[in-house]
Short mmCIF file of C-alpha atoms in Angstrom, two decimals:
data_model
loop_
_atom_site.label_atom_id
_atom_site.label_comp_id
_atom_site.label_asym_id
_atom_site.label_seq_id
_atom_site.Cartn_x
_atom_site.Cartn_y
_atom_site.Cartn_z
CA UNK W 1 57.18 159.87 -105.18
CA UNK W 2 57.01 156.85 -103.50
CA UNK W 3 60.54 154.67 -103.96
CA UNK W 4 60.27 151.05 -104.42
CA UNK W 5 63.60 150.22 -104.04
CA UNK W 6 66.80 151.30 -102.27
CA UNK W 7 67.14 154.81 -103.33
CA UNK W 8 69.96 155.57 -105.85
CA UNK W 9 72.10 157.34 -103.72
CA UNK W 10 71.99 154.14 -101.37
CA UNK W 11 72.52 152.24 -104.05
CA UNK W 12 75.78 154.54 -104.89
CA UNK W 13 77.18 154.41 -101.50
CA UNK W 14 77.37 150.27 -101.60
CA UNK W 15 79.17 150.41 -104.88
CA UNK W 16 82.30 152.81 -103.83
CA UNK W 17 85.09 150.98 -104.13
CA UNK W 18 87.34 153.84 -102.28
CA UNK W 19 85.26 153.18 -98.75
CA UNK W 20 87.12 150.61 -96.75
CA UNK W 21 84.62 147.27 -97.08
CA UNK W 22 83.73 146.90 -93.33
CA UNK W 23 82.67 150.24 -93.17
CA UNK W 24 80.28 149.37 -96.84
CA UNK W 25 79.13 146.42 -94.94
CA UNK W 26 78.29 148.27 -92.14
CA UNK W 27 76.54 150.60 -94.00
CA UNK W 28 73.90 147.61 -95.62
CA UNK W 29 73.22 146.85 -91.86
CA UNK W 30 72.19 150.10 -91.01
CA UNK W 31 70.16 150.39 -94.34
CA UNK W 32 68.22 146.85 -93.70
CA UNK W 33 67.58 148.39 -89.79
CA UNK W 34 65.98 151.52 -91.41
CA UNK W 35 64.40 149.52 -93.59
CA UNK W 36 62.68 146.78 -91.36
CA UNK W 37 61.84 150.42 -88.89
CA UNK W 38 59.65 151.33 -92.12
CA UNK W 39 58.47 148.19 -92.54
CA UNK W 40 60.06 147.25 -95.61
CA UNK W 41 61.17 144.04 -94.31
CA UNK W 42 61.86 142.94 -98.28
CA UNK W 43 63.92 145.44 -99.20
CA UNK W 44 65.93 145.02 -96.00
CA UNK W 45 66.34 141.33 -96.64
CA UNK W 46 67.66 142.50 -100.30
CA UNK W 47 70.32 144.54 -98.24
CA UNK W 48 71.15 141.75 -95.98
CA UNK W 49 71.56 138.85 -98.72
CA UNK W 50 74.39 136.90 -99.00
CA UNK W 51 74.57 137.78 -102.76
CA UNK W 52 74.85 141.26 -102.06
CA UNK W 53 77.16 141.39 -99.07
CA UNK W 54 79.38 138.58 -101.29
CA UNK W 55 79.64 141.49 -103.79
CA UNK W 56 80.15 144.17 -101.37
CA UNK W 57 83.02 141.29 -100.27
CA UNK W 58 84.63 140.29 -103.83
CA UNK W 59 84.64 143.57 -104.90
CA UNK W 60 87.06 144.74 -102.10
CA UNK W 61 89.27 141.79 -102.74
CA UNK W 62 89.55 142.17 -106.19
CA UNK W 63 90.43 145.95 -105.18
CA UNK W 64 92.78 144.86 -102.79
CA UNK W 65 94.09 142.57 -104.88
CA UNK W 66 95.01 145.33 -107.87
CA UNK W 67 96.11 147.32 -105.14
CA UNK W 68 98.51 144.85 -104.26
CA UNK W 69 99.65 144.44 -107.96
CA UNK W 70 99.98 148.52 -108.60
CA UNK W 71 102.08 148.91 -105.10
CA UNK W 72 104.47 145.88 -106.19
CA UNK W 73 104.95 146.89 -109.59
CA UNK W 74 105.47 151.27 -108.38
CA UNK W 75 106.71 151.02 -105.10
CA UNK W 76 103.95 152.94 -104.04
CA UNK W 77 101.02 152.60 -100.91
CA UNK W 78 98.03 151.19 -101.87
CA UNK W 79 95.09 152.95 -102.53
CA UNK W 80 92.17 153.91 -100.39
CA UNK W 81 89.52 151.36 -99.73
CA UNK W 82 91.92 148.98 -99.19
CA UNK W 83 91.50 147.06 -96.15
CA UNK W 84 94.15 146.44 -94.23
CA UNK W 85 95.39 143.63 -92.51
CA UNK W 86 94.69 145.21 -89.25
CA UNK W 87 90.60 145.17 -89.85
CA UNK W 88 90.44 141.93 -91.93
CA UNK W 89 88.71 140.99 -88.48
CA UNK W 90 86.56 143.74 -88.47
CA UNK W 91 85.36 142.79 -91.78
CA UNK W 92 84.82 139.39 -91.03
CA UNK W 93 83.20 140.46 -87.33
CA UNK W 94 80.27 142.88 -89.87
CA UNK W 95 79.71 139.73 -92.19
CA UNK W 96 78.32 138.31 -88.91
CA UNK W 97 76.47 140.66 -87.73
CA UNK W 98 74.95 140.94 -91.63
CA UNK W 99 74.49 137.21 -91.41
CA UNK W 100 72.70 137.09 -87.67
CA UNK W 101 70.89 140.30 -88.65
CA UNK W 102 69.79 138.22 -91.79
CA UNK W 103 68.64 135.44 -89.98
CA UNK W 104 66.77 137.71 -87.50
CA UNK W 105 64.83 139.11 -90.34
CA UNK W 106 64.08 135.55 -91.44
CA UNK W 107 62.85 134.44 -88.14
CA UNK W 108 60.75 137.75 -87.91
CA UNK W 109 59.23 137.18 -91.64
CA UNK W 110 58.45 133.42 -90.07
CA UNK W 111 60.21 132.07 -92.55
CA UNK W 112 62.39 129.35 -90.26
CA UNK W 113 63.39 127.04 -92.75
CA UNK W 114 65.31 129.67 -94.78
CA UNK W 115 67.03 131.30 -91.57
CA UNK W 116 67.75 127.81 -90.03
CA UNK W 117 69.08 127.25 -93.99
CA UNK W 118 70.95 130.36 -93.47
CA UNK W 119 72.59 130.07 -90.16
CA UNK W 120 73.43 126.43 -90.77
CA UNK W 121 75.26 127.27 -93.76
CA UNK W 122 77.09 130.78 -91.85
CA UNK W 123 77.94 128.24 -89.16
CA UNK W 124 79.56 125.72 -91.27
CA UNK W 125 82.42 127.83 -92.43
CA UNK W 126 83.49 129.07 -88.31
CA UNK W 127 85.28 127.20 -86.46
CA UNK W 128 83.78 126.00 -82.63
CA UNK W 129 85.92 128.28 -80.70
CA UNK W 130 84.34 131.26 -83.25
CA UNK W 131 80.48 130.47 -82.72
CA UNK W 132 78.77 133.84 -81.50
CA UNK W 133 76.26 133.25 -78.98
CA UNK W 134 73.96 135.34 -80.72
CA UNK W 135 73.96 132.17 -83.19
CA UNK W 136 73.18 129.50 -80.75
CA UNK W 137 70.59 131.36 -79.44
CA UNK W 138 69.11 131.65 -82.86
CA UNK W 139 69.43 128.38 -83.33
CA UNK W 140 68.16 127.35 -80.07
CA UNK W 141 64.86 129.80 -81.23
CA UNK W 142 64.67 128.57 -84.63
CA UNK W 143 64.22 124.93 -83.01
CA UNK W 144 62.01 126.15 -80.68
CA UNK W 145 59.64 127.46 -82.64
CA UNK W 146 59.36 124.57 -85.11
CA UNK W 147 58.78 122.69 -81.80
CA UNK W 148 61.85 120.90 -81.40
CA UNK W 149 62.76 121.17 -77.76
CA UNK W 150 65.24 118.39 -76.99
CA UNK W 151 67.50 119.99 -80.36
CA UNK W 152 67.46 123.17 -78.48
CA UNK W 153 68.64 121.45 -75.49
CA UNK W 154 71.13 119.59 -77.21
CA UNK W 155 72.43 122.70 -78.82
CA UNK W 156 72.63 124.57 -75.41
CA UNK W 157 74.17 121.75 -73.94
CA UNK W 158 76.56 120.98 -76.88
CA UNK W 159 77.21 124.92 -76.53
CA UNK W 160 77.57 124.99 -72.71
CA UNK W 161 75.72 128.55 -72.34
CA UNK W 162 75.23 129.04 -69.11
CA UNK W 163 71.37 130.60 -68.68
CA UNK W 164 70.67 133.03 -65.92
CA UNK W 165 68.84 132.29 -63.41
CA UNK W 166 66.00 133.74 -62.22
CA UNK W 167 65.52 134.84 -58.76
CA UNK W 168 62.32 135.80 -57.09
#
């Protein structure tokens, strides 16, 4: 039988609380890639939308946070799936890379506005210092491709990437 959604035990893996979130994040990425390789680029973009990743997200701080509460209160270690403060970068590196991929699958569905929407929003809550260059350089495509060369000049500029250069 042909499945027209994630399949169930997919849908089980994103919703155990006891895997640590980055590695549940992680896991949606690799799902939307296998996804987009059958081309099922909708159901990947369900895996890589901000709803869902904020879920996968909230529900490991609300787990954290009871964690928190129950090893207070007993003295005890927290539970499994509880991320700690060591990978709180980790997590925040996969919600990129969910975020980028996201915008990638925009881009490839030709549907600019929504990445450009996308990225614009992802972009507004790093700070300058934290801007991947994988961003820019979706922006810089994004702009391209609605034919808006001097913004993607701008942006490269603003950015200072430094191109390659091409020897012949």
């Amino acid at each position: 039988a042909v499945v027209s959604t994630q399949s169930t035990g997919a849908q089980e893996l994103f919703s155990l609380t006891s895997a640590p979130v980055n590695l549940r994040l992680l896991g949606s990425v690799y799902a939307a890639e296998a996804l987009i390789l059958l081309n099922r680029s909708n159901e990947a973009t369900n895996c890589l939308a901000p709803e869902f990743v904020g879920a996968i997200v909230n529900s490991a701080n609300c787990q954290n946070k009871t964690d928190e509460d129950d090893a207070s209160s007993t003295g005890s270690s927290p539970v499994p799936g509880k991320v700690p403060a060591s990978q709180e970068t980790s997590v925040q590196d996969v919600h990129n890379v969910i975020t980028l991929n996201s915008v990638a699958l925009y881009c490839m569905k030709r549907d600019l506005n929504r990445a450009k929407r996308i990225l614009a929003q992802h972009l507004s809550t790093l700070n300058d210092g934290e801007i991947p260059a994988q961003a820019t350089m979706l922006l810089v495509y994004i702009e391209l491709r609605q034919g808006n060369t001097e913004a993607a000049l701008s942006i490269l500029k603003q950015q200072q990437i430094n191109l390659p250069t091409l020897t012949t």
